[in-house]
CSV table of C-alpha atoms and ligand atoms in Angstrom, one decimal:
chain,number,residue,atom,x,y,z
A,1,UNK,CA,-56.2,47.9,-62.8
A,2,UNK,CA,-59.6,46.0,-62.5
A,3,UNK,CA,-59.9,43.6,-59.6
A,4,UNK,CA,-62.7,41.1,-59.0
A,5,UNK,CA,-63.1,41.0,-55.2
A,6,UNK,CA,-64.8,38.2,-53.3
A,7,UNK,CA,-66.0,38.4,-49.7
A,8,UNK,CA,-67.5,35.6,-47.6
A,9,UNK,CA,-66.1,35.9,-44.1
A,10,UNK,CA,-69.4,36.0,-42.2
A,11,UNK,CA,-73.0,35.6,-43.5
A,12,UNK,CA,-72.7,37.8,-46.5
A,13,UNK,CA,-71.7,36.6,-50.0
A,14,UNK,CA,-70.3,39.6,-51.9
A,15,UNK,CA,-68.5,40.3,-55.1
A,16,UNK,CA,-67.4,43.5,-56.7
A,17,UNK,CA,-65.3,44.9,-59.5
A,18,UNK,CA,-63.1,47.7,-58.4
A,19,UNK,CA,-61.0,49.9,-60.6
A,20,UNK,CA,-57.6,51.2,-59.3
A,21,UNK,CA,-58.7,50.6,-55.7
A,22,UNK,CA,-60.9,53.7,-55.7
A,23,UNK,CA,-63.9,53.1,-57.9
A,24,UNK,CA,-66.5,50.5,-57.5
A,25,UNK,CA,-67.7,49.5,-61.0
A,26,UNK,CA,-70.2,46.9,-59.7
A,27,UNK,CA,-71.0,45.4,-56.3
A,28,UNK,CA,-73.4,42.7,-55.4
A,29,UNK,CA,-74.3,41.5,-51.8
A,30,UNK,CA,-76.4,38.5,-50.8
A,31,UNK,CA,-77.1,38.0,-47.2
A,32,UNK,CA,-78.6,35.1,-45.2
A,33,UNK,CA,-79.4,37.4,-42.3
A,34,UNK,CA,-83.1,36.7,-42.5
A,35,UNK,CA,-82.5,33.0,-42.1
A,36,UNK,CA,-80.5,33.6,-38.9
A,37,UNK,CA,-83.3,35.7,-37.3
A,38,UNK,CA,-85.0,32.5,-36.5
A,39,UNK,CA,-82.2,31.4,-34.2
A,40,UNK,CA,-81.3,34.9,-32.9
A,41,UNK,CA,-77.9,34.9,-34.4
A,42,UNK,CA,-75.6,33.7,-37.1
A,43,UNK,CA,-75.5,29.9,-37.5
A,44,UNK,CA,-72.2,29.1,-39.2
A,45,UNK,CA,-73.3,26.0,-41.0
A,46,UNK,CA,-76.5,27.7,-42.4
A,47,UNK,CA,-74.4,30.7,-43.5
A,48,UNK,CA,-71.9,28.4,-45.4
A,49,UNK,CA,-74.6,26.4,-47.1
A,50,UNK,CA,-76.3,29.5,-48.3
A,51,UNK,CA,-73.0,30.9,-49.5
A,52,UNK,CA,-72.3,27.8,-51.5
A,53,UNK,CA,-75.6,28.2,-53.3
A,54,UNK,CA,-75.1,31.9,-54.2
A,55,UNK,CA,-71.4,32.4,-54.7
A,56,UNK,CA,-71.5,31.8,-58.4
A,57,UNK,CA,-74.7,33.8,-59.1
A,58,UNK,CA,-73.3,36.7,-57.1
A,59,UNK,CA,-69.9,36.7,-58.9
A,60,UNK,CA,-71.7,36.4,-62.2
A,61,UNK,CA,-74.0,39.3,-61.5
A,62,UNK,CA,-71.1,41.5,-60.4
A,63,UNK,CA,-69.2,40.6,-63.6
A,64,UNK,CA,-72.3,41.2,-65.8
A,65,UNK,CA,-73.0,44.6,-64.4
A,66,UNK,CA,-69.4,45.5,-64.9
A,67,UNK,CA,-69.2,44.3,-68.4
A,68,UNK,CA,-72.5,45.9,-69.5
A,69,UNK,CA,-72.7,49.3,-71.0
A,70,UNK,CA,-70.6,52.1,-69.5
A,71,UNK,CA,-73.6,54.0,-68.2
A,72,UNK,CA,-74.8,51.0,-66.4
A,73,UNK,CA,-71.4,50.4,-65.0
A,74,UNK,CA,-71.7,53.7,-63.0
A,75,UNK,CA,-74.6,52.3,-61.1
A,76,UNK,CA,-73.9,50.1,-58.0
A,77,UNK,CA,-76.2,47.3,-57.3
A,78,UNK,CA,-76.8,46.0,-53.9
A,79,UNK,CA,-78.8,42.9,-54.6
A,80,UNK,CA,-80.0,41.0,-51.6
A,81,UNK,CA,-81.9,38.6,-53.7
A,82,UNK,CA,-79.8,37.0,-56.3
A,83,UNK,CA,-81.8,34.9,-58.7
A,84,UNK,CA,-80.8,31.3,-57.9
A,85,UNK,CA,-83.4,29.9,-60.3
A,86,UNK,CA,-81.0,30.1,-63.1
A,87,UNK,CA,-78.4,28.0,-61.3
A,88,UNK,CA,-79.6,25.1,-63.5
A,89,UNK,CA,-77.6,26.9,-66.2
A,90,UNK,CA,-74.4,26.2,-64.3
A,91,UNK,CA,-72.4,25.3,-67.4
A,92,UNK,CA,-73.2,28.5,-69.2
A,93,UNK,CA,-72.6,30.4,-66.1
A,94,UNK,CA,-69.1,29.1,-65.5
A,95,UNK,CA,-68.2,29.9,-69.1
A,96,UNK,CA,-69.5,33.4,-68.8
A,97,UNK,CA,-67.6,34.0,-65.6
A,98,UNK,CA,-64.4,32.6,-67.1
A,99,UNK,CA,-64.7,34.7,-70.2
A,100,UNK,CA,-65.2,38.0,-68.5
A,101,UNK,CA,-62.4,37.3,-66.0
A,102,UNK,CA,-60.0,36.2,-68.7
A,103,UNK,CA,-60.8,39.2,-71.0
A,104,UNK,CA,-61.3,42.1,-68.7
A,105,UNK,CA,-60.1,41.4,-65.1
A,106,UNK,CA,-56.5,41.9,-64.0
A,107,UNK,CA,-56.6,40.1,-60.6
A,108,UNK,CA,-58.8,38.3,-58.2
A,109,UNK,CA,-58.9,39.3,-54.5
A,110,UNK,CA,-60.5,37.2,-51.8
A,111,UNK,CA,-60.9,37.5,-48.0
A,112,UNK,CA,-58.9,34.7,-46.4
A,113,UNK,CA,-59.6,35.7,-42.8
A,114,UNK,CA,-60.5,36.3,-40.0
A,115,UNK,CA,-63.9,34.8,-40.1
A,116,UNK,CA,-66.0,31.7,-40.0
A,117,UNK,CA,-64.1,28.7,-41.5
A,118,UNK,CA,-67.0,27.3,-43.6
A,119,UNK,CA,-67.8,30.7,-45.0
A,120,UNK,CA,-64.2,31.6,-45.7
A,121,UNK,CA,-63.7,28.3,-47.5
A,122,UNK,CA,-66.5,29.1,-50.0
A,123,UNK,CA,-64.8,32.3,-51.1
A,124,UNK,CA,-61.3,31.0,-51.0
A,125,UNK,CA,-61.9,27.8,-52.9
A,126,UNK,CA,-64.0,29.7,-55.5
A,127,UNK,CA,-61.2,32.3,-56.0
A,128,UNK,CA,-58.6,29.5,-56.3
A,129,UNK,CA,-60.6,27.7,-59.0
A,130,UNK,CA,-61.1,31.0,-60.9
A,131,UNK,CA,-57.3,31.7,-60.7
A,132,UNK,CA,-56.6,28.2,-61.9
A,133,UNK,CA,-58.9,28.3,-64.9
A,134,UNK,CA,-58.1,31.9,-66.0
A,135,UNK,CA,-54.4,32.1,-65.0
A,136,UNK,CA,-55.1,35.5,-63.2
A,137,UNK,CA,-53.2,36.4,-60.1
A,138,UNK,CA,-55.0,35.9,-56.8
A,139,UNK,CA,-54.6,38.3,-53.8
A,140,UNK,CA,-55.3,37.2,-50.3
A,141,UNK,CA,-57.0,39.8,-48.1
A,142,UNK,CA,-57.3,40.4,-44.4
A,143,UNK,CA,-61.0,41.3,-43.8
A,144,UNK,CA,-60.5,43.6,-40.8
A,145,UNK,CA,-57.6,45.6,-42.4
A,146,UNK,CA,-59.6,45.8,-45.6
A,147,UNK,CA,-62.6,47.5,-43.8
A,148,UNK,CA,-60.6,50.7,-43.5
A,149,UNK,CA,-59.9,50.9,-47.2
A,150,UNK,CA,-63.7,51.6,-47.7
A,151,UNK,CA,-62.5,55.2,-47.0
A,152,UNK,CA,-60.4,55.2,-50.2
A,153,UNK,CA,-63.3,54.2,-52.4
A,154,UNK,CA,-65.2,56.7,-54.5
A,155,UNK,CA,-64.1,59.7,-56.5
A,156,UNK,CA,-60.6,60.7,-55.9
A,157,UNK,CA,-60.9,64.0,-57.7
A,158,UNK,CA,-62.1,67.4,-56.7
A,159,UNK,CA,-63.1,66.6,-53.1
A,160,UNK,CA,-61.8,69.1,-50.6
A,161,UNK,CA,-62.1,68.0,-47.0
A,162,UNK,CA,-64.8,70.7,-46.6
A,163,UNK,CA,-66.9,69.1,-49.3
A,164,UNK,CA,-66.3,65.7,-47.9
A,165,UNK,CA,-67.9,66.6,-44.6
A,166,UNK,CA,-71.2,66.9,-46.5
A,167,UNK,CA,-71.3,63.2,-46.8
A,168,UNK,CA,-70.4,62.4,-43.2
A,169,UNK,CA,-73.0,64.1,-41.0
A,170,UNK,CA,-76.1,62.8,-39.4
A,171,UNK,CA,-78.5,63.8,-42.1
A,172,UNK,CA,-80.5,60.7,-42.9
A,173,UNK,CA,-81.3,61.8,-46.4
A,174,UNK,CA,-77.6,62.1,-47.2
A,175,UNK,CA,-77.0,58.6,-45.9
A,176,UNK,CA,-79.9,57.2,-47.7
A,177,UNK,CA,-79.3,58.9,-51.0
A,178,UNK,CA,-75.7,57.6,-50.9
A,179,UNK,CA,-77.2,54.1,-50.9
A,180,UNK,CA,-78.5,54.8,-54.4
A,181,UNK,CA,-75.7,57.1,-55.5
A,182,UNK,CA,-73.2,56.9,-58.2
A,183,UNK,CA,-69.6,56.1,-57.3
A,184,UNK,CA,-68.9,59.9,-57.2
A,185,UNK,CA,-70.9,60.1,-54.0
A,186,UNK,CA,-69.7,56.9,-52.6
A,187,UNK,CA,-67.1,58.1,-50.3
A,188,UNK,CA,-65.7,61.3,-49.0
A,189,UNK,CA,-62.2,60.0,-49.1
A,190,UNK,CA,-60.5,59.0,-52.3
A,191,UNK,CA,-56.8,58.2,-52.0
A,192,UNK,CA,-55.7,61.7,-52.9
A,193,UNK,CA,-57.5,63.6,-50.2
A,194,UNK,CA,-56.6,61.8,-47.0
A,195,UNK,CA,-53.8,63.5,-45.1
A,196,UNK,CA,-51.4,61.3,-43.2
A,197,UNK,CA,-50.7,60.3,-40.5
A,198,UNK,CA,-54.3,59.1,-40.0
A,199,UNK,CA,-56.0,57.3,-37.1
A,200,UNK,CA,-58.2,54.5,-38.3
A,201,UNK,CA,-60.9,53.0,-36.1
A,202,UNK,CA,-62.3,49.7,-37.4
A,203,UNK,CA,-65.6,48.8,-35.5
A,204,UNK,CA,-67.4,45.8,-36.6
A,205,UNK,CA,-69.4,42.8,-35.2
A,206,UNK,CA,-66.2,41.0,-34.2
A,207,UNK,CA,-63.6,43.7,-34.0
A,208,UNK,CA,-62.8,47.1,-32.4
A,209,UNK,CA,-59.3,48.1,-33.5
A,210,UNK,CA,-57.3,51.3,-33.7
A,211,UNK,CA,-54.6,51.7,-36.3
A,212,UNK,CA,-52.1,54.4,-37.2
A,213,UNK,CA,-51.8,54.9,-41.0
A,214,UNK,CA,-48.6,56.7,-41.9
A,215,UNK,CA,-49.4,56.2,-45.6
A,216,UNK,CA,-52.0,54.2,-47.6
A,217,UNK,CA,-49.7,51.2,-47.2
A,218,UNK,CA,-48.0,51.7,-43.9
A,219,UNK,CA,-50.2,50.4,-41.1
A,220,UNK,CA,-49.5,50.0,-37.3
A,221,UNK,CA,-51.9,48.4,-34.9
A,222,UNK,CA,-52.4,50.5,-31.8
A,223,UNK,CA,-54.9,48.7,-29.7
A,224,UNK,CA,-58.1,46.7,-29.7
A,225,UNK,CA,-60.8,45.2,-27.6
A,226,UNK,CA,-59.9,43.0,-24.7
A,227,UNK,CA,-63.3,41.2,-24.8
A,228,UNK,CA,-66.5,42.1,-26.7
A,229,UNK,CA,-66.3,44.2,-29.9
A,230,UNK,CA,-68.4,47.3,-30.2
A,231,UNK,CA,-70.8,45.6,-32.6
A,232,UNK,CA,-71.1,42.7,-30.3
A,233,UNK,CA,-72.0,45.0,-27.5
A,234,UNK,CA,-74.8,46.5,-29.7
A,235,UNK,CA,-76.0,43.0,-30.8
A,236,UNK,CA,-76.0,41.4,-27.3
A,237,UNK,CA,-77.7,44.3,-25.6
A,238,UNK,CA,-80.2,44.5,-28.5
A,239,UNK,CA,-81.1,40.9,-27.8
A,240,UNK,CA,-81.6,41.7,-24.1
A,241,UNK,CA,-83.9,44.5,-25.1
A,242,UNK,CA,-85.9,42.2,-27.4
A,243,UNK,CA,-84.6,43.3,-30.8
A,244,UNK,CA,-83.4,39.9,-32.0
A,245,UNK,CA,-80.2,39.6,-34.2
A,246,UNK,CA,-78.1,42.3,-35.8
A,247,UNK,CA,-79.0,44.8,-33.2
A,248,UNK,CA,-77.0,47.9,-34.0
A,249,UNK,CA,-79.5,49.4,-36.4
A,250,UNK,CA,-82.4,48.5,-34.0
A,251,UNK,CA,-80.6,50.2,-31.1
A,252,UNK,CA,-79.9,53.3,-33.3
A,253,UNK,CA,-83.6,53.6,-34.3
A,254,UNK,CA,-84.9,53.2,-30.7
A,255,UNK,CA,-82.3,55.6,-29.4
A,256,UNK,CA,-83.3,58.2,-32.0
A,257,UNK,CA,-86.9,58.0,-30.8
A,258,UNK,CA,-85.7,58.7,-27.2
A,259,UNK,CA,-83.5,61.5,-28.3
A,260,UNK,CA,-86.2,63.4,-30.1
A,261,UNK,CA,-88.5,63.1,-27.1
A,262,UNK,CA,-86.1,65.5,-25.3
A,263,UNK,CA,-86.5,63.6,-22.0
A,264,UNK,CA,-83.4,63.4,-19.8
A,265,UNK,CA,-82.1,59.9,-19.4
A,266,UNK,CA,-82.4,58.5,-15.9
A,267,UNK,CA,-80.2,55.5,-16.7
A,268,UNK,CA,-76.4,55.6,-16.6
A,269,UNK,CA,-74.3,52.8,-18.0
A,270,UNK,CA,-70.5,52.4,-17.5
A,271,UNK,CA,-68.0,53.8,-20.0
A,272,UNK,CA,-64.8,51.7,-19.4
A,273,UNK,CA,-61.9,53.8,-20.6
A,274,UNK,CA,-59.0,51.6,-19.2
A,275,UNK,CA,-56.9,54.6,-18.3
A,276,UNK,CA,-54.8,56.0,-21.1
A,277,UNK,CA,-54.5,52.8,-23.0
A,278,UNK,CA,-55.8,52.4,-26.6
A,279,UNK,CA,-57.5,49.2,-25.7
A,280,UNK,CA,-61.3,48.8,-25.3
A,281,UNK,CA,-63.6,46.7,-23.1
A,282,UNK,CA,-67.3,46.3,-23.7
A,283,UNK,CA,-68.3,43.2,-21.9
A,284,UNK,CA,-69.2,45.1,-18.7
A,285,UNK,CA,-71.9,47.0,-20.7
A,286,UNK,CA,-73.9,43.9,-21.5
A,287,UNK,CA,-73.8,42.9,-17.7
A,288,UNK,CA,-74.9,46.4,-16.7
A,289,UNK,CA,-77.8,46.3,-19.2
A,290,UNK,CA,-78.9,42.9,-17.9
A,291,UNK,CA,-78.8,44.3,-14.4
A,292,UNK,CA,-80.9,47.4,-15.4
A,293,UNK,CA,-83.4,45.2,-17.3
A,294,UNK,CA,-83.8,42.9,-14.3
A,295,UNK,CA,-84.1,45.8,-11.9
A,296,UNK,CA,-86.7,47.6,-14.1
A,297,UNK,CA,-88.7,44.4,-14.5
A,298,UNK,CA,-88.9,44.0,-10.8
A,299,UNK,CA,-90.4,47.4,-10.3
A,300,UNK,CA,-92.3,48.1,-13.5
A,301,UNK,CA,-93.1,46.9,-16.9
A,302,UNK,CA,-90.3,47.2,-19.5
A,303,UNK,CA,-92.4,49.3,-21.8
A,304,UNK,CA,-91.2,50.7,-25.1
A,305,UNK,CA,-90.2,54.1,-23.7
A,306,UNK,CA,-87.9,52.4,-21.2
A,307,UNK,CA,-86.4,50.2,-24.0
A,308,UNK,CA,-85.8,53.4,-26.0
A,309,UNK,CA,-84.1,55.0,-23.0
A,310,UNK,CA,-81.9,52.0,-22.5
A,311,UNK,CA,-81.1,51.9,-26.2
A,312,UNK,CA,-80.1,55.6,-26.0
A,313,UNK,CA,-77.8,54.9,-23.1
A,314,UNK,CA,-76.2,51.9,-24.7
A,315,UNK,CA,-75.5,53.9,-27.9
A,316,UNK,CA,-74.2,56.9,-25.8
A,317,UNK,CA,-71.9,54.6,-23.8
A,318,UNK,CA,-70.4,52.8,-26.8
A,319,UNK,CA,-70.0,55.9,-28.9
A,320,UNK,CA,-68.5,57.9,-26.0
A,321,UNK,CA,-65.8,55.3,-25.5
A,322,UNK,CA,-65.1,55.0,-29.3
A,323,UNK,CA,-64.7,58.7,-29.8
A,324,UNK,CA,-62.6,59.3,-26.7
A,325,UNK,CA,-60.1,56.6,-27.5
A,326,UNK,CA,-59.8,57.6,-31.1
A,327,UNK,CA,-59.2,61.2,-30.1
A,328,UNK,CA,-56.6,60.0,-27.6
A,329,UNK,CA,-54.8,58.3,-30.4
A,330,UNK,CA,-55.1,61.4,-32.6
A,331,UNK,CA,-53.5,63.5,-30.0
A,332,UNK,CA,-50.7,61.0,-29.3
A,333,UNK,CA,-49.7,60.6,-32.9
A,334,UNK,CA,-50.6,64.2,-34.1
A,335,UNK,CA,-52.8,62.7,-36.7
A,336,UNK,CA,-54.3,64.8,-39.5
A,337,UNK,CA,-57.2,62.6,-40.3
A,338,UNK,CA,-59.6,60.2,-38.6
A,339,UNK,CA,-61.0,57.3,-40.7
A,340,UNK,CA,-63.8,55.1,-39.4
A,341,UNK,CA,-65.1,51.8,-40.9
A,342,UNK,CA,-66.8,48.6,-40.2
A,343,UNK,CA,-70.6,48.0,-39.5
A,344,UNK,CA,-70.7,50.2,-36.4
A,345,UNK,CA,-69.3,53.1,-38.4
A,346,UNK,CA,-72.7,53.3,-40.0
A,347,UNK,CA,-74.1,54.5,-36.7
A,348,UNK,CA,-75.3,58.1,-37.2
A,349,UNK,CA,-74.7,59.1,-33.6
A,350,UNK,CA,-71.1,58.0,-33.7
A,351,UNK,CA,-70.6,60.0,-36.9
A,352,UNK,CA,-72.3,63.0,-35.3
A,353,UNK,CA,-70.1,62.8,-32.2
A,354,UNK,CA,-66.9,62.7,-34.3
A,355,UNK,CA,-68.0,65.7,-36.2
A,356,UNK,CA,-69.0,67.6,-33.0
A,357,UNK,CA,-65.9,66.7,-31.1
A,358,UNK,CA,-63.5,67.8,-33.8
A,359,UNK,CA,-65.2,71.2,-33.6
A,360,UNK,CA,-65.4,71.2,-29.8
A,361,UNK,CA,-61.8,70.2,-29.3
A,362,UNK,CA,-60.6,72.7,-31.9
A,363,UNK,CA,-59.2,69.8,-33.9
A,364,UNK,CA,-60.1,71.7,-37.1
A,365,UNK,CA,-57.0,70.7,-39.1
A,366,UNK,CA,-58.2,67.1,-38.5
A,367,UNK,CA,-60.5,65.8,-41.2
A,368,UNK,CA,-63.1,63.1,-40.4
A,369,UNK,CA,-63.9,60.4,-43.0
A,370,UNK,CA,-66.6,57.8,-42.8
A,371,UNK,CA,-67.8,55.7,-45.8
A,372,UNK,CA,-71.5,55.8,-46.6
A,373,UNK,CA,-73.4,53.2,-44.5
A,374,UNK,CA,-73.6,50.6,-47.3
A,375,UNK,CA,-69.8,50.6,-47.5
A,376,UNK,CA,-69.4,50.3,-43.7
A,377,UNK,CA,-71.1,46.9,-43.5
A,378,UNK,CA,-69.6,43.9,-45.2
A,379,UNK,CA,-69.2,44.1,-49.0
A,380,UNK,CA,-66.5,43.3,-51.5
A,381,UNK,CA,-65.8,46.8,-52.6
A,382,UNK,CA,-63.2,47.5,-49.9
A,383,UNK,CA,-61.7,44.0,-50.4
A,384,UNK,CA,-60.8,45.2,-53.9
A,385,UNK,CA,-59.5,48.5,-52.6
A,386,UNK,CA,-57.2,46.8,-50.0
A,387,UNK,CA,-55.9,44.4,-52.7
A,388,UNK,CA,-55.0,47.3,-54.9
A,389,UNK,CA,-53.2,49.4,-52.3
A,390,UNK,CA,-51.6,46.7,-50.2
A,391,UNK,CA,-52.2,43.4,-51.8
A,392,UNK,CA,-49.6,40.9,-52.7
A,393,UNK,CA,-50.4,38.2,-55.2
A,394,UNK,CA,-49.9,34.7,-54.0
A,395,UNK,CA,-49.6,31.3,-55.7
A,396,UNK,CA,-53.2,29.9,-55.8
A,397,UNK,CA,-51.9,26.5,-54.5
A,398,UNK,CA,-50.8,28.2,-51.3
A,399,UNK,CA,-54.0,30.1,-50.6
A,400,UNK,CA,-55.7,29.1,-47.3
A,401,UNK,CA,-58.7,30.2,-45.3
A,402,UNK,CA,-57.4,31.4,-41.9
A,403,UNK,CA,-60.2,31.9,-39.4
A,404,UNK,CA,-58.0,33.5,-36.7
A,405,UNK,CA,-55.9,35.6,-39.0
A,406,UNK,CA,-54.1,38.3,-36.9
A,407,UNK,CA,-55.3,41.9,-37.2
A,408,UNK,CA,-52.5,43.2,-34.9
A,409,UNK,CA,-50.2,44.0,-37.8
A,410,UNK,CA,-47.3,46.4,-38.1
A,411,UNK,CA,-46.0,47.0,-41.7
B,1,KG4,O1,-68.6,45.0,-40.6
B,1,KG4,P1,-69.9,44.2,-40.3
B,1,KG4,O2,-70.9,44.3,-41.4
B,1,KG4,O3,-69.5,42.7,-40.1
B,1,KG4,C1,-68.4,42.3,-39.4
B,1,KG4,O4,-67.3,42.3,-40.0
B,1,KG4,O5,-68.6,42.0,-38.2
B,1,KG4,O6,-70.4,44.7,-38.9
B,1,KG4,C2,-71.6,44.2,-38.4
B,1,KG4,C3,-71.9,44.9,-37.1
B,1,KG4,C4,-73.0,44.3,-36.3
B,1,KG4,O7,-72.6,44.1,-35.0
B,1,KG4,C5,-74.1,45.3,-36.4
B,1,KG4,O8,-75.0,45.3,-35.3
B,1,KG4,C6,-73.3,46.6,-36.5
B,1,KG4,O9,-72.2,46.3,-37.3
B,1,KG4,N1,-74.0,47.7,-37.1
B,1,KG4,C7,-74.4,48.8,-36.4
B,1,KG4,C8,-75.1,49.6,-37.3
B,1,KG4,N2,-75.2,49.0,-38.5
B,1,KG4,C9,-74.5,47.8,-38.3
B,1,KG4,N3,-74.1,49.2,-35.1
B,1,KG4,C10,-74.6,50.4,-34.7
B,1,KG4,N4,-75.3,51.2,-35.5
B,1,KG4,C11,-75.6,50.9,-36.8
B,1,KG4,N5,-76.3,51.7,-37.5
B,2,ZN,ZN1,-66.7,43.1,-41.6
C-alpha cells in the first residue's frame, strides 16, 4: 500500500511516499527555521505563510521522486530548499500531483494535531483538496503518536537485534552516513523485529511522553511531562547560553567539546525524578541554569569553556532523567524493547546512555531502537508509517485541524 503523507504541524513542511508503513520511497522536508532565527524562536504566522508557499512544491517533489525510475526511488531526498521559482506553473503542477496520486497512490495521510493551528490548516486543507479531486481515502494522524512509528521504518528483513545495534550507537559517522543512506539503513527496527511489549519514549520540542506498546497497534499512555518538554528544556537553556533557537544540537555540540576535554564538571543541575511516577518535570532545570549563569556572571566572565560545561550538565541532567524513567517503565511492564523517537532522540549522548544502561543493568534481552537522526526530527515518513499501521480513513468533509489533540491515548 502506497501512502502519500503530509506533515505541517510546526515549522516544517514535509511530504513522503511510504510503502506498507515500512519503506520510505521518497521524502522531502522544507523548513523555515532560518527565518525564525531572527526572532529567537518559531513565529507561528511566519511558519504558516512559508508553509502555504511551499506545500505544493514539496508534495510535487516527493511524488516526482517516487514516480521516477526505480533506482532513484531508493534514494531519499531531504530537500531544505525546494524550488519555488516554478510556482508560476501552478496549473501544470496541480495536474501533475493529481495524476500521480490518482494513478499510483492508495491513500493520503495528514497530521491533524497537535500543533500550531495555522500550520496544521495548511496540511489538512491541502490533503482534503487532494482527497476531493482524486477520490482517494484520507487518514488523519496524531503527530506525537506517529513519531514512534519512525522505529518501524526501514528494511523489515534480515535485521537481527544485534545488527540493529550497529545503527544506534554514538558513532558520528554512522549517524551521518544514515542521512545519506538507502532505506535499508534507515532504521534498525522494521515491523518484524521489534519484540513486544515495548516501552516507547517520545521526546520532542513540545512533548515528553512514555507509552506501552503491546503490539504495533495497541498503545497505552503511561506518563508525560507536567511542565516543559525535554526539547523545550534544551531550547530554553540553549537560549540562556547564547545559542539562539533550536538549541538541542547546539547543546550537544558544546557538551561534546567539554566531554573530550576530560575535565570534571563543577556544576550540578537538578534531576527531578518525581518519585516512582512515570511523569517528568523539566521547568526547574531552566531556572537552575539561569541561577548558575547569573552567579557565574557575578564572579567571572561566562567564557566558552563555562558554556560548554553548563551545556554538558544540561545534557547530562535531561538524559539521566529520560533514561531512568524509561527503565522504570521497562521494569514495571517487563518490556522486551525500548523505542525512542522525536527530535531529542537524535541526541547522541541519550542514545549512548540507553545502550550503556542496558548492558550495565543486565537488561540484555531488552533491545534498544532509535531511528537515524533524520527520522527523529519532523518529517512525513513516520506519518505514513503510523497511517499504515494504525490509521483509519475518514470522510474528507469531517477532517479538522486539532491543535490540542490529546496524546494520552489508550487503545
Ligand atoms: O520532533 P521535533 O523535530 O519537533 C517537534 O515535534 O517538536 O523536535 C524538535 C526538538 C527541538 O526541541 C530540538 O532542540 C530537539 O528536538 N533536538 C535535539 C537534538 N536535535 C533536535 N535535542 C537534543 N539533541 C539533539 N541532537
Ligand atoms: Zn515532532
